[in-house]
């Protein structure tokens, strides 16, 4: 594809801006250049914050914000196929998963529009205390201020949507820094916002070196909140440096799921095979650790491994592909080295374990020890570990045994076991008879422990991005 065909400018203060320098966006599958993006630095990031601050001096009424968000839904629908193909091109995400992501972004914007319209404070029951007698009090929900948003490569459209749509619903102007590997989808959303009539400065997109742009967002006091989705080390590092700001973190996981002895094994195997390998395991809630009760372990493995072997590995642009590339060579080498560590340490590779062409084969590892990286850290690749357990308490302890706590799941026919797991699993979300990769965009989504400190989903994000102001009236 000609590089110039998709040369894209930055959006700052309502203007499409060139900087004289370009970032190349390459397909993780073919290595071809699929787009070029104007490269921003500290000066553009500062200009973007100036524009956002200026925009917020003229607040946009809620009905206008909602109307714009709804127009973006229509814009995504109109360009659905093109947008999905762009995600497949820049992220290497198989087209069928890219189409799902595109539809989910429409859902995210739709829910954000609803939140914009119903954003309201509440009445405080003042005469509930003697001191409040003769007073009326209520709260206003005020936008927190300019939001700095930083997004990862793996959902280049829908995770950007969660940040932009929720910020606008809350009445906040945004400076967005998308992942350098996947900036095209973010710029398409910016185009759609612009076309929908978003006034200048409410959305600014700057692509470029993470530390340079990140430093401005951290240091500039006008940026009142940073909403970050990405890896744990980067996220917690930002929070440490931005002590006076609200820093909302959506981070990684090493997603566990328990398959209890009484589970429907057909349901568990089919759902887990698909959700361990979708987008080559590069979802923050891709299934990574499966704990199966001892009496059904052999039967589970007998059914699970053939379902994994049926997955189609190949070109993400092909409608039939289930598993494509990982994002880059460094990720591929790291994942292969973690598989080697498990193999060398005595774990058994039940299927996969090496390359098919340049792509990592979907890999199932049995009997991996808890201290191996594939059990302890986030693999973020097409690798799943299947280990056995005796009691539910043991399974819950194994599932809880990492620094992460985003989502976990259990397959069981026993309501008591389901509830025990829901209470004992230290995670932001627990799925029952569904893979823990499940997410609907209106859900409260986020983690505990190293996985984060907030909940995303338009209703929850809008709460985070507004501040309550109490008004007290003496009657
Ligand atoms: P990443 O390397 O942490 O990058 C995420 C974003 O942070 C990118 O835009 C990156 O910019 C930027 N960044 C990197 N260093 C920075 C710094 N010093 N200051 C400011 N910004 C900085 O993560 P990733 O590899 O893109 O994404 C994978 C991770 O995201 C996984 O851990 C995954 O679990 C997590 N994730 C979590 C969720 C969730 O909702 N909980 C969802 C999806 C992904 P550059 O691209 O320019 O380096």
mmCIF file of N, CA, C and O and ligand atoms in Angstrom, residues 23 149-155 159 163 177-182 207-215 217-218 228-235 237-238 241 249-254 282-285 327 378 380 404 406 439 445-447 451-452 456, ligand 1:
data_model
loop_
_atom_site.group_PDB
_atom_site.id
_atom_site.type_symbol
_atom_site.label_atom_id
_atom_site.label_comp_id
_atom_site.label_asym_id
_atom_site.label_seq_id
_atom_site.Cartn_x
_atom_site.Cartn_y
_atom_site.Cartn_z
ATOM 1 N N UNK A 23 5.607 9.476 11.527
ATOM 2 C CA UNK A 23 5.785 8.141 12.116
ATOM 3 C C UNK A 23 5.217 7.130 11.121
ATOM 4 O O UNK A 23 4.135 7.352 10.587
ATOM 5 N N UNK A 149 -5.425 11.417 28.011
ATOM 6 C CA UNK A 149 -5.790 10.011 27.806
ATOM 7 C C UNK A 149 -4.662 9.299 27.071
ATOM 8 O O UNK A 149 -4.141 9.816 26.074
ATOM 9 N N UNK A 150 -4.279 8.141 27.577
ATOM 10 C CA UNK A 150 -3.194 7.371 26.957
ATOM 11 C C UNK A 150 -3.726 5.955 26.733
ATOM 12 O O UNK A 150 -4.225 5.322 27.668
ATOM 13 N N UNK A 151 -3.626 5.473 25.491
ATOM 14 C CA UNK A 151 -4.279 4.198 25.162
ATOM 15 C C UNK A 151 -3.274 3.191 24.597
ATOM 16 O O UNK A 151 -2.241 3.568 24.054
ATOM 17 N N UNK A 152 -3.591 1.882 24.703
ATOM 18 C CA UNK A 152 -2.670 0.821 24.262
ATOM 19 C C UNK A 152 -2.947 0.386 22.827
ATOM 20 O O UNK A 152 -3.918 0.826 22.210
ATOM 21 N N UNK A 153 -2.107 -0.526 22.327
ATOM 22 C CA UNK A 153 -2.232 -0.942 20.918
ATOM 23 C C UNK A 153 -3.337 -1.962 20.683
ATOM 24 O O UNK A 153 -3.799 -2.127 19.557
ATOM 25 N N UNK A 154 -3.788 -2.650 21.746
ATOM 26 C CA UNK A 154 -4.517 -3.892 21.464
ATOM 27 C C UNK A 154 -6.006 -3.708 21.136
ATOM 28 O O UNK A 154 -6.588 -4.564 20.495
ATOM 29 N N UNK A 155 -6.606 -2.621 21.612
ATOM 30 C CA UNK A 155 -7.970 -2.259 21.149
ATOM 31 C C UNK A 155 -7.896 -0.813 20.688
ATOM 32 O O UNK A 155 -8.323 0.106 21.388
ATOM 33 N N UNK A 159 -10.880 1.074 22.958
ATOM 34 C CA UNK A 159 -10.350 1.630 24.215
ATOM 35 C C UNK A 159 -10.135 3.128 24.097
ATOM 36 O O UNK A 159 -10.238 3.860 25.082
ATOM 37 N N UNK A 163 -12.226 6.208 26.343
ATOM 38 C CA UNK A 163 -11.615 7.387 26.949
ATOM 39 C C UNK A 163 -12.251 8.677 26.426
ATOM 40 O O UNK A 163 -12.657 9.539 27.199
ATOM 41 N N UNK A 177 -3.195 10.612 23.628
ATOM 42 C CA UNK A 177 -1.985 10.051 23.027
ATOM 43 C C UNK A 177 -2.229 8.558 22.787
ATOM 44 O O UNK A 177 -2.206 7.751 23.713
ATOM 45 N N UNK A 178 -2.492 8.185 21.515
ATOM 46 C CA UNK A 178 -2.709 6.756 21.247
ATOM 47 C C UNK A 178 -1.379 6.014 21.185
ATOM 48 O O UNK A 178 -0.314 6.630 21.085
ATOM 49 N N UNK A 179 -1.450 4.678 21.211
ATOM 50 C CA UNK A 179 -0.230 3.864 21.086
ATOM 51 C C UNK A 179 0.447 4.159 19.747
ATOM 52 O O UNK A 179 -0.226 4.288 18.718
ATOM 53 N N UNK A 180 1.761 4.247 19.754
ATOM 54 C CA UNK A 180 2.486 4.598 18.527
ATOM 55 C C UNK A 180 2.321 3.527 17.453
ATOM 56 O O UNK A 180 2.396 3.824 16.258
ATOM 57 N N UNK A 181 2.100 2.270 17.887
ATOM 58 C CA UNK A 181 1.967 1.218 16.872
ATOM 59 C C UNK A 181 0.603 1.252 16.175
ATOM 60 O O UNK A 181 0.458 0.745 15.076
ATOM 61 N N UNK A 182 -0.413 1.860 16.833
ATOM 62 C CA UNK A 182 -1.773 1.817 16.273
ATOM 63 C C UNK A 182 -2.502 3.160 16.396
ATOM 64 O O UNK A 182 -3.556 3.246 17.032
ATOM 65 N N UNK A 207 0.301 12.152 18.419
ATOM 66 C CA UNK A 207 0.978 10.859 18.307
ATOM 67 C C UNK A 207 2.475 11.127 18.358
ATOM 68 O O UNK A 207 2.934 12.074 17.708
ATOM 69 N N UNK A 208 3.212 10.302 19.077
ATOM 70 C CA UNK A 208 4.654 10.523 19.124
ATOM 71 C C UNK A 208 5.269 9.868 20.326
ATOM 72 O O UNK A 208 4.622 9.039 20.984
ATOM 73 N N UNK A 209 6.525 10.248 20.633
ATOM 74 C CA UNK A 209 7.258 9.559 21.690
ATOM 75 C C UNK A 209 6.523 9.614 23.037
ATOM 76 O O UNK A 209 6.143 10.687 23.506
ATOM 77 N N UNK A 210 6.355 8.432 23.627
ATOM 78 C CA UNK A 210 5.527 8.304 24.832
ATOM 79 C C UNK A 210 6.053 9.153 25.978
ATOM 80 O O UNK A 210 5.286 9.850 26.648
ATOM 81 N N UNK A 211 7.375 9.123 26.182
ATOM 82 C CA UNK A 211 7.868 9.792 27.386
ATOM 83 C C UNK A 211 7.750 11.315 27.210
ATOM 84 O O UNK A 211 7.351 12.028 28.140
ATOM 85 N N UNK A 212 8.026 11.808 25.992
ATOM 86 C CA UNK A 212 7.964 13.262 25.764
ATOM 87 C C UNK A 212 6.538 13.792 25.961
ATOM 88 O O UNK A 212 6.312 14.789 26.667
ATOM 89 N N UNK A 213 5.582 13.110 25.337
ATOM 90 C CA UNK A 213 4.187 13.575 25.448
ATOM 91 C C UNK A 213 3.660 13.273 26.847
ATOM 92 O O UNK A 213 2.996 14.103 27.478
ATOM 93 N N UNK A 214 3.997 12.073 27.366
ATOM 94 C CA UNK A 214 3.569 11.698 28.721
ATOM 95 C C UNK A 214 4.075 12.703 29.748
ATOM 96 O O UNK A 214 3.345 13.083 30.677
ATOM 97 N N UNK A 215 5.312 13.169 29.588
ATOM 98 C CA UNK A 215 5.885 14.121 30.559
ATOM 99 C C UNK A 215 5.068 15.409 30.612
ATOM 100 O O UNK A 215 4.867 15.987 31.676
ATOM 101 N N UNK A 217 1.851 15.706 29.854
ATOM 102 C CA UNK A 217 0.559 15.421 30.499
ATOM 103 C C UNK A 217 0.717 15.297 32.013
ATOM 104 O O UNK A 217 -0.152 15.702 32.785
ATOM 105 N N UNK A 218 1.841 14.743 32.441
ATOM 106 C CA UNK A 218 2.087 14.591 33.883
ATOM 107 C C UNK A 218 2.401 15.957 34.511
ATOM 108 O O UNK A 218 1.883 16.297 35.578
ATOM 109 N N UNK A 228 -5.371 6.138 31.825
ATOM 110 C CA UNK A 228 -4.327 5.343 31.171
ATOM 111 C C UNK A 228 -4.767 3.890 31.068
ATOM 112 O O UNK A 228 -5.195 3.290 32.057
ATOM 113 N N UNK A 229 -4.644 3.314 29.886
ATOM 114 C CA UNK A 229 -4.782 1.863 29.735
ATOM 115 C C UNK A 229 -3.498 1.358 29.109
ATOM 116 O O UNK A 229 -3.064 1.859 28.068
ATOM 117 N N UNK A 230 -2.906 0.341 29.759
ATOM 118 C CA UNK A 230 -1.650 -0.197 29.248
ATOM 119 C C UNK A 230 -1.026 -1.105 30.278
ATOM 120 O O UNK A 230 -1.726 -1.693 31.117
ATOM 121 N N UNK A 231 0.297 -1.192 30.245
ATOM 122 C CA UNK A 231 0.972 -2.155 31.114
ATOM 123 C C UNK A 231 1.131 -1.594 32.530
ATOM 124 O O UNK A 231 1.165 -0.374 32.740
ATOM 125 N N UNK A 232 1.237 -2.514 33.477
ATOM 126 C CA UNK A 232 1.228 -2.139 34.892
ATOM 127 C C UNK A 232 2.409 -1.223 35.247
ATOM 128 O O UNK A 232 2.227 -0.211 35.941
ATOM 129 N N UNK A 233 3.580 -1.545 34.757
ATOM 130 C CA UNK A 233 4.747 -0.773 35.199
ATOM 131 C C UNK A 233 4.650 0.679 34.731
ATOM 132 O O UNK A 233 4.930 1.613 35.494
ATOM 133 N N UNK A 234 4.235 0.862 33.476
ATOM 134 C CA UNK A 234 4.099 2.234 32.966
ATOM 135 C C UNK A 234 2.995 2.966 33.741
ATOM 136 O O UNK A 234 3.157 4.103 34.181
ATOM 137 N N UNK A 235 1.872 2.292 33.934
ATOM 138 C CA UNK A 235 0.723 2.930 34.587
ATOM 139 C C UNK A 235 1.035 3.367 36.018
ATOM 140 O O UNK A 235 0.812 4.534 36.390
ATOM 141 N N UNK A 237 3.879 3.835 37.302
ATOM 142 C CA UNK A 237 4.931 4.858 37.248
ATOM 143 C C UNK A 237 4.327 6.237 37.030
ATOM 144 O O UNK A 237 4.726 7.223 37.663
ATOM 145 N N UNK A 238 3.338 6.325 36.133
ATOM 146 C CA UNK A 238 2.684 7.616 35.877
ATOM 147 C C UNK A 238 1.999 8.110 37.153
ATOM 148 O O UNK A 238 2.060 9.288 37.496
ATOM 149 N N UNK A 241 4.245 9.698 39.574
ATOM 150 C CA UNK A 241 4.781 11.007 39.175
ATOM 151 C C UNK A 241 3.720 12.095 39.162
ATOM 152 O O UNK A 241 4.061 13.275 39.085
ATOM 153 N N UNK A 249 -6.220 4.013 36.259
ATOM 154 C CA UNK A 249 -5.381 2.983 35.649
ATOM 155 C C UNK A 249 -6.171 1.724 35.304
ATOM 156 O O UNK A 249 -6.839 1.134 36.167
ATOM 157 N N UNK A 250 -6.075 1.323 34.043
ATOM 158 C CA UNK A 250 -6.637 0.052 33.557
ATOM 159 C C UNK A 250 -5.452 -0.750 33.038
ATOM 160 O O UNK A 250 -4.916 -0.453 31.965
ATOM 161 N N UNK A 251 -5.039 -1.799 33.780
ATOM 162 C CA UNK A 251 -3.755 -2.436 33.487
ATOM 163 C C UNK A 251 -3.938 -3.927 33.157
ATOM 164 O O UNK A 251 -5.018 -4.352 32.807
ATOM 165 N N UNK A 252 -2.863 -4.689 33.300
ATOM 166 C CA UNK A 252 -2.870 -6.061 32.792
ATOM 167 C C UNK A 252 -3.446 -7.094 33.747
ATOM 168 O O UNK A 252 -3.966 -6.782 34.817
ATOM 169 N N UNK A 253 -3.318 -8.362 33.357
ATOM 170 C CA UNK A 253 -3.861 -9.482 34.119
ATOM 171 C C UNK A 253 -3.121 -10.739 33.678
ATOM 172 O O UNK A 253 -2.452 -10.736 32.642
ATOM 173 N N UNK A 254 -3.230 -11.804 34.473
ATOM 174 C CA UNK A 254 -2.756 -13.120 34.022
ATOM 175 C C UNK A 254 -3.969 -14.015 34.225
ATOM 176 O O UNK A 254 -4.040 -14.800 35.155
ATOM 177 N N UNK A 282 -3.627 -11.318 22.938
ATOM 178 C CA UNK A 282 -3.259 -9.934 23.300
ATOM 179 C C UNK A 282 -4.469 -9.110 23.754
ATOM 180 O O UNK A 282 -4.692 -7.997 23.281
ATOM 181 N N UNK A 283 -5.229 -9.708 24.643
ATOM 182 C CA UNK A 283 -6.281 -8.942 25.317
ATOM 183 C C UNK A 283 -5.901 -8.992 26.784
ATOM 184 O O UNK A 283 -5.360 -9.993 27.260
ATOM 185 N N UNK A 284 -6.214 -7.898 27.504
ATOM 186 C CA UNK A 284 -5.836 -7.884 28.918
ATOM 187 C C UNK A 284 -6.554 -8.977 29.699
ATOM 188 O O UNK A 284 -6.130 -9.342 30.781
ATOM 189 N N UNK A 285 -7.656 -9.523 29.132
ATOM 190 C CA UNK A 285 -8.369 -10.591 29.832
ATOM 191 C C UNK A 285 -8.406 -11.870 28.988
ATOM 192 O O UNK A 285 -9.338 -12.660 29.081
ATOM 193 N N UNK A 327 2.266 -8.347 18.275
ATOM 194 C CA UNK A 327 2.423 -6.986 17.778
ATOM 195 C C UNK A 327 3.776 -6.713 17.117
ATOM 196 O O UNK A 327 3.852 -5.980 16.139
ATOM 197 N N UNK A 378 2.015 -11.656 32.994
ATOM 198 C CA UNK A 378 1.067 -11.574 31.880
ATOM 199 C C UNK A 378 1.782 -11.978 30.587
ATOM 200 O O UNK A 378 2.721 -11.298 30.167
ATOM 201 N N UNK A 380 0.458 -12.204 27.414
ATOM 202 C CA UNK A 380 0.047 -11.354 26.295
ATOM 203 C C UNK A 380 0.461 -11.981 24.966
ATOM 204 O O UNK A 380 1.001 -11.328 24.075
ATOM 205 N N UNK A 404 -1.825 -9.727 39.867
ATOM 206 C CA UNK A 404 -2.915 -9.122 39.094
ATOM 207 C C UNK A 404 -4.300 -9.456 39.636
ATOM 208 O O UNK A 404 -4.472 -10.455 40.336
ATOM 209 N N UNK A 406 -7.691 -8.515 37.530
ATOM 210 C CA UNK A 406 -8.646 -7.839 36.632
ATOM 211 C C UNK A 406 -9.943 -8.650 36.511
ATOM 212 O O UNK A 406 -10.976 -8.250 37.042
ATOM 213 N N UNK A 439 -16.569 -9.138 28.059
ATOM 214 C CA UNK A 439 -16.818 -7.771 28.518
ATOM 215 C C UNK A 439 -17.905 -7.146 27.657
ATOM 216 O O UNK A 439 -17.821 -7.187 26.429
ATOM 217 N N UNK A 445 -15.723 -2.124 34.535
ATOM 218 C CA UNK A 445 -14.605 -2.975 34.130
ATOM 219 C C UNK A 445 -13.308 -2.379 34.648
ATOM 220 O O UNK A 445 -12.986 -1.226 34.351
ATOM 221 N N UNK A 446 -12.589 -3.185 35.431
ATOM 222 C CA UNK A 446 -11.321 -2.692 35.955
ATOM 223 C C UNK A 446 -10.815 -3.641 37.016
ATOM 224 O O UNK A 446 -11.496 -4.616 37.372
ATOM 225 N N UNK A 447 -9.632 -3.352 37.529
ATOM 226 C CA UNK A 447 -8.990 -4.346 38.374
ATOM 227 C C UNK A 447 -8.672 -3.882 39.775
ATOM 228 O O UNK A 447 -8.825 -2.715 40.135
ATOM 229 N N UNK A 451 -3.599 -4.608 38.862
ATOM 230 C CA UNK A 451 -4.355 -4.449 37.610
ATOM 231 C C UNK A 451 -5.038 -3.101 37.460
ATOM 232 O O UNK A 451 -5.618 -2.823 36.405
ATOM 233 N N UNK A 452 -5.003 -2.276 38.497
ATOM 234 C CA UNK A 452 -5.573 -0.944 38.298
ATOM 235 C C UNK A 452 -6.297 -0.418 39.514
ATOM 236 O O UNK A 452 -6.312 -1.036 40.579
ATOM 237 N N UNK A 456 -13.899 1.227 34.242
ATOM 238 C CA UNK A 456 -14.285 1.870 32.998
ATOM 239 C C UNK A 456 -15.614 1.281 32.536
ATOM 240 O O UNK A 456 -15.996 0.190 32.964
HETATM 241 P P1 LIG B 1 2.175 0.020 27.158
HETATM 242 O O1 LIG B 1 3.471 -0.333 26.541
HETATM 243 O O2 LIG B 1 2.128 0.265 28.617
HETATM 244 O O3 LIG B 1 1.649 1.295 26.348
HETATM 245 C C1 LIG B 1 0.391 1.849 26.597
HETATM 246 C C2 LIG B 1 0.411 3.325 26.239
HETATM 247 O O4 LIG B 1 1.290 3.996 27.141
HETATM 248 C C3 LIG B 1 0.945 3.610 24.835
HETATM 249 O O5 LIG B 1 0.240 4.702 24.289
HETATM 250 C C4 LIG B 1 2.383 3.992 25.105
HETATM 251 O O6 LIG B 1 2.936 4.818 24.108
HETATM 252 C C5 LIG B 1 2.230 4.759 26.394
HETATM 253 N N1 LIG B 1 3.449 4.897 27.202
HETATM 254 C C6 LIG B 1 4.491 4.061 27.281
HETATM 255 N N2 LIG B 1 5.426 4.579 28.124
HETATM 256 C C7 LIG B 1 4.946 5.763 28.575
HETATM 257 C C8 LIG B 1 5.427 6.783 29.453
HETATM 258 N N3 LIG B 1 6.606 6.671 30.048
HETATM 259 N N4 LIG B 1 4.651 7.864 29.660
HETATM 260 C C9 LIG B 1 3.455 7.997 29.064
HETATM 261 N N5 LIG B 1 2.955 7.081 28.217
HETATM 262 C C10 LIG B 1 3.668 5.965 27.988
HETATM 263 O O7 LIG B 1 1.067 -1.096 26.847
HETATM 264 P P2 LIG B 1 0.724 -1.796 25.460
HETATM 265 O O8 LIG B 1 1.804 -2.771 25.132
HETATM 266 O O9 LIG B 1 0.313 -0.807 24.433
HETATM 267 O O10 LIG B 1 -0.608 -2.576 25.877
HETATM 268 C C11 LIG B 1 -0.594 -3.809 26.494
HETATM 269 C C12 LIG B 1 -0.894 -3.690 27.972
HETATM 270 O O11 LIG B 1 -2.131 -3.006 28.169
HETATM 271 C C13 LIG B 1 -1.090 -5.056 28.602
HETATM 272 O O12 LIG B 1 -0.472 -5.064 29.857
HETATM 273 C C14 LIG B 1 -2.595 -5.161 28.737
HETATM 274 O O13 LIG B 1 -3.039 -6.055 29.726
HETATM 275 C C15 LIG B 1 -2.955 -3.753 29.059
HETATM 276 N N6 LIG B 1 -4.371 -3.505 28.771
HETATM 277 C C16 LIG B 1 -5.231 -3.298 29.811
HETATM 278 C C17 LIG B 1 -6.583 -3.109 29.549
HETATM 279 C C18 LIG B 1 -7.576 -2.849 30.640
HETATM 280 O O14 LIG B 1 -8.646 -2.324 30.333
HETATM 281 N N7 LIG B 1 -7.292 -3.172 31.883
HETATM 282 C C19 LIG B 1 -7.039 -3.123 28.235
HETATM 283 C C20 LIG B 1 -6.119 -3.332 27.211
HETATM 284 C C21 LIG B 1 -4.783 -3.507 27.487
HETATM 285 P P3 LIG B 1 3.854 4.215 22.911
HETATM 286 O O15 LIG B 1 2.975 3.305 22.147
HETATM 287 O O16 LIG B 1 4.228 5.434 22.158
HETATM 288 O O17 LIG B 1 5.004 3.512 23.559
#
